[in-house]
């Protein structure tokens, strides 16, 4: 309470009784004949103010439950004795109950709002405390992608082919020597050999213009280590392209020719000898390590004619082999030797 504490009420006397005759200045009863049913007070003196009624008002602010009890007791006592203070007792009761109700309401509000703000299990979601920062930082694994191999240019192509010495070491034929160098794909002169069907010649011969006519190669180089005595002959060539994908496209195109011509009889007309050698063309097969192999056979004597192709980086390797002791897989071995020289 503010406004000066528990001083005199408005309209009341300022004497020793803080409440006077009436806390609100209302004059007391003037009927000297007394209340109905209550004997009149002794003549010449006013009835005494009920003490319990006065205490009810005081305790309404000190301890409201006690003020309420005192108010009820005061009313009962006034009813028996006819003392003054009925209004004061009613005021004490009203104030006491008002304080009680206000106190209970305040407690309820505090309980609800206090629980909402302080009890995480009731009113607010539980927020996990952040984990303490680790003093050690785990290293982030890194992967290193090696840079792509540099593309092979046309000037490097001759160095990729087997030298005569390497061809001899590979075959064991010390009479091998290069008899022809090619700088572009081509067919044998028609004065020497004619083939039909022409579109299937790439299954029998390496480095023909039939296969490379629309290949888009940038450079080309080929050699032919051969031995006229043993009849062993190796035809090897390499061609480079703008990128590895284009080279692989050429390999797929080449293999497509082999697949379409598989089982076809190729007629090889040897013009100077005026003879024809029929060749049964084989089917392509995977020889491992990205090498594609094809073996055809002479219809007359069943001698094998080997072919092999492969791609590495932006280079296509194209090899044929035949004659000599007809070593199986010789063309594949030559291709692998060349592949080992190509970067990437």
C-alpha positions as YAML, in Angstrom:
chain: A
units: angstrom
residues:
- id: 1
  name: UNK
  ca: [0.00, 0.00, 0.00]
- id: 2
  name: UNK
  ca: [1.13, 3.57, -0.70]
- id: 3
  name: UNK
  ca: [-0.19, 6.97, 0.40]
- id: 4
  name: UNK
  ca: [1.18, 7.30, 3.92]
- id: 5
  name: UNK
  ca: [0.71, 3.96, 5.59]
- id: 6
  name: UNK
  ca: [-2.05, 3.23, 8.09]
- id: 7
  name: UNK
  ca: [-3.01, 6.83, 9.04]
- id: 8
  name: UNK
  ca: [-6.53, 8.12, 9.81]
- id: 9
  name: UNK
  ca: [-9.21, 7.20, 7.32]
- id: 10
  name: UNK
  ca: [-10.94, 10.12, 5.58]
- id: 11
  name: UNK
  ca: [-13.74, 11.54, 7.74]
- id: 12
  name: UNK
  ca: [-12.61, 9.72, 10.89]
- id: 13
  name: UNK
  ca: [-11.39, 11.33, 14.15]
- id: 14
  name: UNK
  ca: [-7.71, 11.98, 14.67]
- id: 15
  name: UNK
  ca: [-7.67, 10.78, 18.29]
- id: 16
  name: UNK
  ca: [-6.26, 7.64, 19.80]
- id: 17
  name: UNK
  ca: [-8.74, 5.43, 17.97]
- id: 18
  name: UNK
  ca: [-7.38, 5.31, 14.40]
- id: 19
  name: UNK
  ca: [-10.75, 4.40, 12.99]
- id: 20
  name: UNK
  ca: [-13.06, 6.82, 14.98]
- id: 21
  name: UNK
  ca: [-16.74, 6.22, 15.02]
- id: 22
  name: UNK
  ca: [-16.81, 5.04, 11.39]
- id: 23
  name: UNK
  ca: [-13.90, 4.56, 9.00]
- id: 24
  name: UNK
  ca: [-15.81, 6.36, 6.25]
- id: 25
  name: UNK
  ca: [-17.30, 9.18, 8.43]
- id: 26
  name: UNK
  ca: [-20.77, 7.69, 8.57]
- id: 27
  name: UNK
  ca: [-22.45, 8.64, 11.87]
- id: 28
  name: UNK
  ca: [-23.40, 5.84, 14.19]
- id: 29
  name: UNK
  ca: [-26.95, 4.87, 14.95]
- id: 30
  name: UNK
  ca: [-29.00, 7.58, 16.75]
- id: 31
  name: UNK
  ca: [-31.86, 5.42, 17.80]
- id: 32
  name: UNK
  ca: [-31.38, 5.36, 21.56]
- id: 33
  name: UNK
  ca: [-34.00, 2.79, 21.78]
- id: 34
  name: UNK
  ca: [-31.40, 0.27, 20.48]
- id: 35
  name: UNK
  ca: [-31.64, -2.29, 17.70]
- id: 36
  name: UNK
  ca: [-34.57, -4.60, 17.43]
- id: 37
  name: UNK
  ca: [-34.16, -7.46, 19.85]
- id: 38
  name: UNK
  ca: [-31.18, -5.87, 21.57]
- id: 39
  name: UNK
  ca: [-31.60, -4.15, 24.95]
- id: 40
  name: UNK
  ca: [-30.71, -0.47, 24.84]
- id: 41
  name: UNK
  ca: [-27.36, 0.57, 26.22]
- id: 42
  name: UNK
  ca: [-27.25, 2.14, 29.64]
- id: 43
  name: UNK
  ca: [-28.64, 5.66, 29.62]
- id: 44
  name: UNK
  ca: [-26.04, 8.37, 29.22]
- id: 45
  name: UNK
  ca: [-23.35, 6.23, 27.31]
- id: 46
  name: UNK
  ca: [-22.96, 4.94, 23.67]
- id: 47
  name: UNK
  ca: [-22.42, 1.20, 23.05]
- id: 48
  name: UNK
  ca: [-18.76, 0.21, 22.82]
- id: 49
  name: UNK
  ca: [-17.25, -0.47, 19.32]
- id: 50
  name: UNK
  ca: [-16.66, -4.17, 18.86]
- id: 51
  name: UNK
  ca: [-12.95, -4.92, 19.15]
- id: 52
  name: UNK
  ca: [-13.05, -7.95, 16.84]
- id: 53
  name: UNK
  ca: [-14.55, -5.83, 14.06]
- id: 54
  name: UNK
  ca: [-11.67, -3.37, 14.37]
- id: 55
  name: UNK
  ca: [-9.07, -6.16, 14.41]
- id: 56
  name: UNK
  ca: [-10.72, -7.67, 11.31]
- id: 57
  name: UNK
  ca: [-9.89, -4.53, 9.31]
- id: 58
  name: UNK
  ca: [-6.31, -4.44, 10.61]
- id: 59
  name: UNK
  ca: [-5.61, -8.14, 9.97]
- id: 60
  name: UNK
  ca: [-7.11, -7.91, 6.50]
- id: 61
  name: UNK
  ca: [-3.75, -6.37, 5.48]
- id: 62
  name: UNK
  ca: [-1.53, -8.20, 7.96]
- id: 63
  name: UNK
  ca: [-2.88, -11.73, 7.64]
- id: 64
  name: UNK
  ca: [-6.08, -11.88, 5.60]
- id: 65
  name: UNK
  ca: [-7.31, -15.31, 6.80]
- id: 66
  name: UNK
  ca: [-7.16, -14.07, 10.40]
- id: 67
  name: UNK
  ca: [-8.97, -10.89, 9.35]
- id: 68
  name: UNK
  ca: [-11.78, -12.95, 7.83]
- id: 69
  name: UNK
  ca: [-12.12, -15.07, 10.97]
- id: 70
  name: UNK
  ca: [-12.14, -11.98, 13.21]
- id: 71
  name: UNK
  ca: [-14.77, -10.37, 11.00]
- id: 72
  name: UNK
  ca: [-17.11, -13.33, 11.32]
- id: 73
  name: UNK
  ca: [-16.56, -13.52, 15.08]
- id: 74
  name: UNK
  ca: [-17.13, -9.77, 15.37]
- id: 75
  name: UNK
  ca: [-20.44, -9.94, 13.51]
- id: 76
  name: UNK
  ca: [-21.59, -12.79, 15.72]
- id: 77
  name: UNK
  ca: [-20.59, -10.91, 18.86]
- id: 78
  name: UNK
  ca: [-22.25, -7.69, 17.67]
- id: 79
  name: UNK
  ca: [-25.42, -9.62, 17.01]
- id: 80
  name: UNK
  ca: [-25.44, -10.86, 20.63]
- id: 81
  name: UNK
  ca: [-24.31, -7.73, 22.43]
- id: 82
  name: UNK
  ca: [-25.57, -4.94, 20.22]
- id: 83
  name: UNK
  ca: [-22.14, -3.33, 20.12]
- id: 84
  name: UNK
  ca: [-21.18, -0.86, 17.43]
- id: 85
  name: UNK
  ca: [-18.91, -1.88, 14.55]
- id: 86
  name: UNK
  ca: [-21.17, -3.91, 12.26]
- id: 87
  name: UNK
  ca: [-20.09, -1.91, 9.21]
- id: 88
  name: UNK
  ca: [-16.46, -2.15, 10.30]
- id: 89
  name: UNK
  ca: [-16.71, -5.95, 10.55]
- id: 90
  name: UNK
  ca: [-18.26, -6.16, 7.08]
- id: 91
  name: UNK
  ca: [-15.45, -3.98, 5.69]
- id: 92
  name: UNK
  ca: [-12.89, -6.20, 7.41]
- id: 93
  name: UNK
  ca: [-14.48, -9.28, 5.86]
- id: 94
  name: UNK
  ca: [-14.59, -7.68, 2.41]
- id: 95
  name: UNK
  ca: [-10.96, -6.56, 2.59]
- id: 96
  name: UNK
  ca: [-9.81, -9.92, 3.97]
- id: 97
  name: UNK
  ca: [-11.51, -11.92, 1.24]
- id: 98
  name: UNK
  ca: [-10.31, -9.49, -1.43]
- id: 99
  name: UNK
  ca: [-6.72, -9.89, -0.24]
- id: 100
  name: UNK
  ca: [-7.13, -13.68, -0.05]
- id: 101
  name: UNK
  ca: [-8.52, -13.87, -3.60]
- id: 102
  name: UNK
  ca: [-5.81, -11.53, -4.92]
- id: 103
  name: UNK
  ca: [-3.09, -13.54, -3.18]
- id: 104
  name: UNK
  ca: [-4.39, -16.86, -4.51]
- id: 105
  name: UNK
  ca: [-4.66, -15.42, -8.03]
- id: 106
  name: UNK
  ca: [-1.11, -14.07, -7.81]
- id: 107
  name: UNK
  ca: [0.18, -17.45, -6.65]
- id: 108
  name: UNK
  ca: [-1.59, -19.24, -9.52]
- id: 109
  name: UNK
  ca: [-0.28, -16.78, -12.11]
- id: 110
  name: UNK
  ca: [3.25, -16.98, -10.71]
- id: 111
  name: UNK
  ca: [3.11, -20.78, -10.66]
- id: 112
  name: UNK
  ca: [1.97, -21.01, -14.30]
- id: 113
  name: UNK
  ca: [4.27, -18.35, -15.74]
- id: 114
  name: UNK
  ca: [7.19, -19.37, -13.55]
- id: 115
  name: UNK
  ca: [6.86, -23.00, -14.64]
- id: 116
  name: UNK
  ca: [6.73, -21.97, -18.28]
- id: 117
  name: UNK
  ca: [9.95, -19.98, -18.02]
- id: 118
  name: UNK
  ca: [11.96, -22.23, -15.75]
- id: 119
  name: UNK
  ca: [10.81, -25.82, -16.35]
- id: 120
  name: UNK
  ca: [12.10, -27.04, -19.72]
- id: 121
  name: UNK
  ca: [10.09, -30.26, -19.47]
- id: 122
  name: UNK
  ca: [6.71, -28.43, -19.38]
- id: 123
  name: UNK
  ca: [6.58, -25.25, -21.37]
- id: 124
  name: UNK
  ca: [9.57, -25.12, -23.65]
- id: 125
  name: UNK
  ca: [11.41, -27.60, -25.84]
- id: 126
  name: UNK
  ca: [14.59, -29.06, -24.53]
- id: 127
  name: UNK
  ca: [17.64, -27.61, -26.22]
- id: 128
  name: UNK
  ca: [20.72, -29.74, -26.03]
- id: 129
  name: UNK
  ca: [23.81, -27.93, -24.91]
- id: 130
  name: UNK
  ca: [26.36, -27.58, -27.67]
- id: 131
  name: UNK
  ca: [29.16, -30.07, -27.53]
- id: 132
  name: UNK
  ca: [32.42, -28.57, -26.35]
- id: 133
  name: UNK
  ca: [34.77, -27.72, -29.11]
- id: 134
  name: UNK
  ca: [37.33, -30.39, -29.68]
- id: 135
  name: UNK
  ca: [40.86, -29.36, -29.12]
- id: 136
  name: UNK
  ca: [42.03, -31.64, -31.92]
- id: 137
  name: UNK
  ca: [40.87, -31.29, -35.51]
- id: 138
  name: UNK
  ca: [40.64, -34.46, -37.55]
- id: 139
  name: UNK
  ca: [42.43, -34.12, -40.85]
- id: 140
  name: UNK
  ca: [40.13, -33.95, -43.86]
- id: 141
  name: UNK
  ca: [40.98, -36.74, -46.27]
- id: 142
  name: UNK
  ca: [42.02, -35.41, -49.63]
- id: 143
  name: UNK
  ca: [42.09, -37.18, -52.92]
- id: 144
  name: UNK
  ca: [44.54, -36.11, -55.54]
- id: 145
  name: UNK
  ca: [43.44, -36.58, -59.12]
- id: 146
  name: UNK
  ca: [46.46, -36.95, -61.35]
- id: 147
  name: UNK
  ca: [46.49, -34.56, -64.29]
- id: 148
  name: UNK
  ca: [45.58, -36.11, -67.63]
- id: 149
  name: UNK
  ca: [48.47, -37.30, -69.75]
- id: 150
  name: UNK
  ca: [49.53, -34.85, -72.43]
- id: 151
  name: UNK
  ca: [48.13, -35.61, -75.85]
- id: 152
  name: UNK
  ca: [50.46, -37.25, -78.33]
- id: 153
  name: UNK
  ca: [51.22, -35.08, -81.36]
- id: 154
  name: UNK
  ca: [52.05, -36.25, -84.87]
- id: 155
  name: UNK
  ca: [55.78, -35.67, -84.44]
- id: 156
  name: UNK
  ca: [55.92, -38.30, -81.68]
- id: 157
  name: UNK
  ca: [54.24, -41.06, -83.69]
- id: 158
  name: UNK
  ca: [57.35, -42.63, -85.33]
- id: 159
  name: UNK
  ca: [58.95, -43.20, -81.94]
- id: 160
  name: UNK
  ca: [55.99, -45.30, -80.79]
- id: 161
  name: UNK
  ca: [56.48, -48.08, -83.36]
- id: 162
  name: UNK
  ca: [58.72, -51.09, -82.82]
- id: 163
  name: UNK
  ca: [62.21, -50.65, -84.19]
- id: 164
  name: UNK
  ca: [63.74, -53.43, -86.24]
- id: 165
  name: UNK
  ca: [65.75, -54.51, -83.20]
- id: 166
  name: UNK
  ca: [62.63, -54.62, -81.03]
- id: 167
  name: UNK
  ca: [60.74, -56.60, -83.68]
- id: 168
  name: UNK
  ca: [63.58, -59.12, -83.89]
- id: 169
  name: UNK
  ca: [63.73, -59.49, -80.11]
- id: 170
  name: UNK
  ca: [59.99, -60.02, -79.92]
- id: 171
  name: UNK
  ca: [59.77, -62.61, -82.73]
- id: 172
  name: UNK
  ca: [63.22, -64.24, -82.55]
- id: 173
  name: UNK
  ca: [63.54, -63.61, -86.30]
- id: 174
  name: UNK
  ca: [66.87, -61.84, -86.78]
- id: 175
  name: UNK
  ca: [66.18, -61.22, -90.46]
- id: 176
  name: UNK
  ca: [63.40, -58.73, -89.86]
- id: 177
  name: UNK
  ca: [63.92, -55.26, -91.37]
- id: 178
  name: UNK
  ca: [61.58, -52.49, -92.36]
- id: 179
  name: UNK
  ca: [60.75, -52.59, -96.06]
- id: 180
  name: UNK
  ca: [58.21, -49.75, -96.26]
- id: 181
  name: UNK
  ca: [57.32, -46.54, -94.43]
- id: 182
  name: UNK
  ca: [53.83, -45.03, -94.63]
- id: 183
  name: UNK
  ca: [52.94, -41.43, -93.79]
- id: 184
  name: UNK
  ca: [49.26, -41.85, -94.61]
- id: 185
  name: UNK
  ca: [46.83, -44.77, -94.91]
- id: 186
  name: UNK
  ca: [46.76, -46.38, -98.35]
- id: 187
  name: UNK
  ca: [45.83, -49.48, -100.34]
- id: 188
  name: UNK
  ca: [48.32, -51.70, -102.22]
- id: 189
  name: UNK
  ca: [48.65, -50.78, -105.89]
- id: 190
  name: UNK
  ca: [45.97, -52.43, -108.02]
- id: 191
  name: UNK
  ca: [48.77, -53.65, -110.28]
- id: 192
  name: UNK
  ca: [49.77, -55.95, -107.46]
- id: 193
  name: UNK
  ca: [46.62, -56.85, -105.53]
- id: 194
  name: UNK
  ca: [42.87, -56.40, -105.84]
- id: 195
  name: UNK
  ca: [40.41, -57.31, -103.07]
- id: 196
  name: UNK
  ca: [36.70, -57.91, -103.02]
- id: 197
  name: UNK
  ca: [34.50, -57.01, -101.34]
- id: 198
  name: UNK
  ca: [36.53, -53.86, -100.87]
- id: 199
  name: UNK
  ca: [34.70, -52.74, -97.71]
- id: 200
  name: UNK
  ca: [35.99, -55.81, -95.85]
- id: 201
  name: UNK
  ca: [39.67, -55.22, -96.62]
- id: 202
  name: UNK
  ca: [40.26, -53.63, -93.12]
- id: 203
  name: UNK
  ca: [39.61, -57.08, -91.60]
- id: 204
  name: UNK
  ca: [42.61, -58.42, -93.52]
- id: 205
  name: UNK
  ca: [45.03, -55.50, -93.92]
- id: 206
  name: UNK
  ca: [46.13, -52.74, -91.52]
- id: 207
  name: UNK
  ca: [46.49, -49.06, -92.41]
- id: 208
  name: UNK
  ca: [44.18, -49.01, -95.44]
- id: 209
  name: UNK
  ca: [42.49, -45.89, -96.77]
- id: 210
  name: UNK
  ca: [39.23, -47.85, -96.71]
- id: 211
  name: UNK
  ca: [39.26, -47.75, -92.90]
- id: 212
  name: UNK
  ca: [40.78, -44.30, -92.39]
- id: 213
  name: UNK
  ca: [39.02, -42.38, -95.15]
- id: 214
  name: UNK
  ca: [36.78, -40.41, -92.76]
- id: 215
  name: UNK
  ca: [38.57, -41.06, -89.46]
- id: 216
  name: UNK
  ca: [39.64, -37.46, -88.85]
- id: 217
  name: UNK
  ca: [43.15, -38.47, -87.82]
- id: 218
  name: UNK
  ca: [45.72, -35.71, -87.43]
- id: 219
  name: UNK
  ca: [48.88, -37.67, -88.10]
- id: 220
  name: UNK
  ca: [49.80, -41.15, -89.27]
- id: 221
  name: UNK
  ca: [52.96, -43.26, -89.38]
- id: 222
  name: UNK
  ca: [53.52, -46.90, -90.33]
- id: 223
  name: UNK
  ca: [56.33, -49.39, -91.02]
- id: 224
  name: UNK
  ca: [56.58, -53.00, -92.22]
- id: 225
  name: UNK
  ca: [59.34, -55.14, -90.63]
- id: 226
  name: UNK
  ca: [59.58, -58.21, -92.88]
- id: 227
  name: UNK
  ca: [61.81, -61.15, -93.81]
- id: 228
  name: UNK
  ca: [61.62, -62.42, -97.39]
- id: 229
  name: UNK
  ca: [63.20, -65.75, -96.46]
- id: 230
  name: UNK
  ca: [60.87, -66.72, -93.59]
- id: 231
  name: UNK
  ca: [57.95, -64.78, -95.12]
- id: 232
  name: UNK
  ca: [57.27, -63.27, -91.70]
- id: 233
  name: UNK
  ca: [55.73, -59.84, -92.14]
- id: 234
  name: UNK
  ca: [54.51, -57.29, -89.59]
- id: 235
  name: UNK
  ca: [52.55, -54.21, -90.60]
- id: 236
  name: UNK
  ca: [52.32, -51.63, -87.78]
- id: 237
  name: UNK
  ca: [50.89, -48.10, -87.71]
- id: 238
  name: UNK
  ca: [49.80, -45.41, -85.26]
- id: 239
  name: UNK
  ca: [47.52, -42.42, -85.80]
- id: 240
  name: UNK
  ca: [46.70, -39.54, -83.45]
- id: 241
  name: UNK
  ca: [43.43, -37.65, -82.91]
- id: 242
  name: UNK
  ca: [42.20, -34.47, -81.26]
- id: 243
  name: UNK
  ca: [41.41, -36.31, -78.03]
- id: 244
  name: UNK
  ca: [41.01, -39.77, -76.52]
- id: 245
  name: UNK
  ca: [37.26, -39.82, -77.19]
- id: 246
  name: UNK
  ca: [37.79, -39.32, -80.92]
- id: 247
  name: UNK
  ca: [40.43, -42.06, -80.98]
- id: 248
  name: UNK
  ca: [38.05, -44.40, -79.17]
- id: 249
  name: UNK
  ca: [35.35, -43.54, -81.71]
- id: 250
  name: UNK
  ca: [37.71, -44.65, -84.48]
- id: 251
  name: UNK
  ca: [38.36, -47.92, -82.65]
- id: 252
  name: UNK
  ca: [34.61, -48.54, -82.39]
- id: 253
  name: UNK
  ca: [34.18, -47.79, -86.09]
- id: 254
  name: UNK
  ca: [37.00, -50.19, -86.96]
- id: 255
  name: UNK
  ca: [35.52, -52.94, -84.82]
- id: 256
  name: UNK
  ca: [32.16, -52.38, -86.47]
- id: 257
  name: UNK
  ca: [33.72, -53.20, -89.86]
- id: 258
  name: UNK
  ca: [35.22, -56.38, -88.44]
- id: 259
  name: UNK
  ca: [31.90, -57.43, -86.98]
- id: 260
  name: UNK
  ca: [29.95, -56.83, -90.20]
- id: 261
  name: UNK
  ca: [32.49, -58.71, -92.30]
- id: 262
  name: UNK
  ca: [32.91, -61.69, -89.96]
- id: 263
  name: UNK
  ca: [32.41, -64.95, -91.89]
- id: 264
  name: UNK
  ca: [32.75, -63.23, -95.26]
- id: 265
  name: UNK
  ca: [35.05, -64.76, -97.89]
- id: 266
  name: UNK
  ca: [37.46, -62.09, -99.05]
- id: 267
  name: UNK
  ca: [38.90, -62.72, -102.53]
- id: 268
  name: UNK
  ca: [42.54, -61.70, -102.82]
- id: 269
  name: UNK
  ca: [43.50, -61.42, -106.46]
- id: 270
  name: UNK
  ca: [47.28, -61.53, -106.88]
- id: 271
  name: UNK
  ca: [47.64, -59.79, -110.21]
- id: 272
  name: UNK
  ca: [51.24, -60.65, -111.04]
- id: 273
  name: UNK
  ca: [50.77, -64.34, -110.25]
- id: 274
  name: UNK
  ca: [47.31, -64.38, -111.80]
- id: 275
  name: UNK
  ca: [46.05, -66.27, -108.79]
- id: 276
  name: UNK
  ca: [43.23, -65.79, -106.29]
- id: 277
  name: UNK
  ca: [43.45, -66.64, -102.63]
- id: 278
  name: UNK
  ca: [40.11, -66.84, -100.78]
- id: 279
  name: UNK
  ca: [40.29, -65.73, -97.15]
- id: 280
  name: UNK
  ca: [37.61, -66.52, -94.57]
- id: 281
  name: UNK
  ca: [37.43, -63.43, -92.36]
- id: 282
  name: UNK
  ca: [37.25, -63.98, -88.61]
- id: 283
  name: UNK
  ca: [35.22, -62.17, -85.93]
- id: 284
  name: UNK
  ca: [36.65, -59.67, -83.43]
- id: 285
  name: UNK
  ca: [37.31, -60.77, -79.87]
- id: 286
  name: UNK
  ca: [38.61, -59.12, -76.72]
- id: 287
  name: UNK
  ca: [42.25, -60.05, -76.16]
- id: 288
  name: UNK
  ca: [42.52, -58.22, -72.83]
- id: 289
  name: UNK
  ca: [44.01, -54.87, -71.84]
- id: 290
  name: UNK
  ca: [41.73, -53.10, -74.32]
- id: 291
  name: UNK
  ca: [43.18, -54.94, -77.31]
- id: 292
  name: UNK
  ca: [40.78, -56.27, -79.97]
- id: 293
  name: UNK
  ca: [42.02, -59.25, -81.99]
- id: 294
  name: UNK
  ca: [40.81, -60.85, -85.22]
- id: 295
  name: UNK
  ca: [42.22, -63.99, -86.89]
- id: 296
  name: UNK
  ca: [41.28, -64.93, -90.46]
- id: 297
  name: UNK
  ca: [42.31, -68.09, -92.35]
- id: 298
  name: UNK
  ca: [43.20, -69.01, -95.90]
- id: 299
  name: UNK
  ca: [40.53, -71.22, -97.39]
- id: 300
  name: UNK
  ca: [43.17, -73.15, -99.33]
- id: 301
  name: UNK
  ca: [45.75, -74.03, -96.66]
- id: 302
  name: UNK
  ca: [44.13, -72.72, -93.42]
- id: 303
  name: UNK
  ca: [47.11, -70.49, -92.65]
- id: 304
  name: UNK
  ca: [46.29, -67.71, -90.16]
- id: 305
  name: UNK
  ca: [46.36, -63.96, -90.80]
- id: 306
  name: UNK
  ca: [46.36, -61.92, -87.59]
- id: 307
  name: UNK
  ca: [44.96, -58.45, -86.88]
- id: 308
  name: UNK
  ca: [44.91, -56.39, -83.65]
- id: 309
  name: UNK
  ca: [43.87, -52.84, -82.73]
- id: 310
  name: UNK
  ca: [43.77, -50.78, -79.54]
- id: 311
  name: UNK
  ca: [43.55, -47.19, -78.26]
- id: 312
  name: UNK
  ca: [45.55, -45.39, -75.59]
- id: 313
  name: UNK
  ca: [45.30, -41.68, -74.90]
- id: 314
  name: UNK
  ca: [44.59, -40.09, -78.30]
- id: 315
  name: UNK
  ca: [46.43, -42.74, -80.32]
- id: 316
  name: UNK
  ca: [45.03, -45.67, -82.32]
- id: 317
  name: UNK
  ca: [47.37, -48.65, -82.83]
- id: 318
  name: UNK
  ca: [46.76, -50.84, -85.91]
- id: 319
  name: UNK
  ca: [48.75, -54.07, -86.56]
- id: 320
  name: UNK
  ca: [48.73, -57.06, -88.94]
- id: 321
  name: UNK
  ca: [51.02, -60.13, -88.79]
- id: 322
  name: UNK
  ca: [51.43, -63.28, -90.84]
- id: 323
  name: UNK
  ca: [53.88, -65.80, -92.20]
- id: 324
  name: UNK
  ca: [56.98, -67.16, -90.47]
- id: 325
  name: UNK
  ca: [56.14, -69.79, -87.91]
- id: 326
  name: UNK
  ca: [52.63, -68.30, -87.52]
- id: 327
  name: UNK
  ca: [53.13, -67.60, -83.82]
- id: 328
  name: UNK
  ca: [49.68, -67.23, -82.20]
- id: 329
  name: UNK
  ca: [48.96, -63.82, -80.69]
- id: 330
  name: UNK
  ca: [51.90, -62.10, -82.39]
- id: 331
  name: UNK
  ca: [49.81, -59.14, -83.56]
- id: 332
  name: UNK
  ca: [48.46, -58.67, -80.02]
- id: 333
  name: UNK
  ca: [52.02, -58.71, -78.60]
- id: 334
  name: UNK
  ca: [53.12, -56.03, -81.06]
- id: 335
  name: UNK
  ca: [50.15, -53.84, -80.10]
- id: 336
  name: UNK
  ca: [50.96, -54.18, -76.40]
- id: 337
  name: UNK
  ca: [54.59, -53.22, -76.98]
- id: 338
  name: UNK
  ca: [53.49, -50.08, -78.77]
- id: 339
  name: UNK
  ca: [50.91, -49.26, -76.08]
- id: 340
  name: UNK
  ca: [53.67, -49.38, -73.46]
- id: 341
  name: UNK
  ca: [55.37, -46.45, -75.24]
- id: 342
  name: UNK
  ca: [52.29, -44.21, -75.29]
- id: 343
  name: UNK
  ca: [51.96, -41.82, -72.33]
- id: 344
  name: UNK
  ca: [48.78, -41.93, -70.28]
...
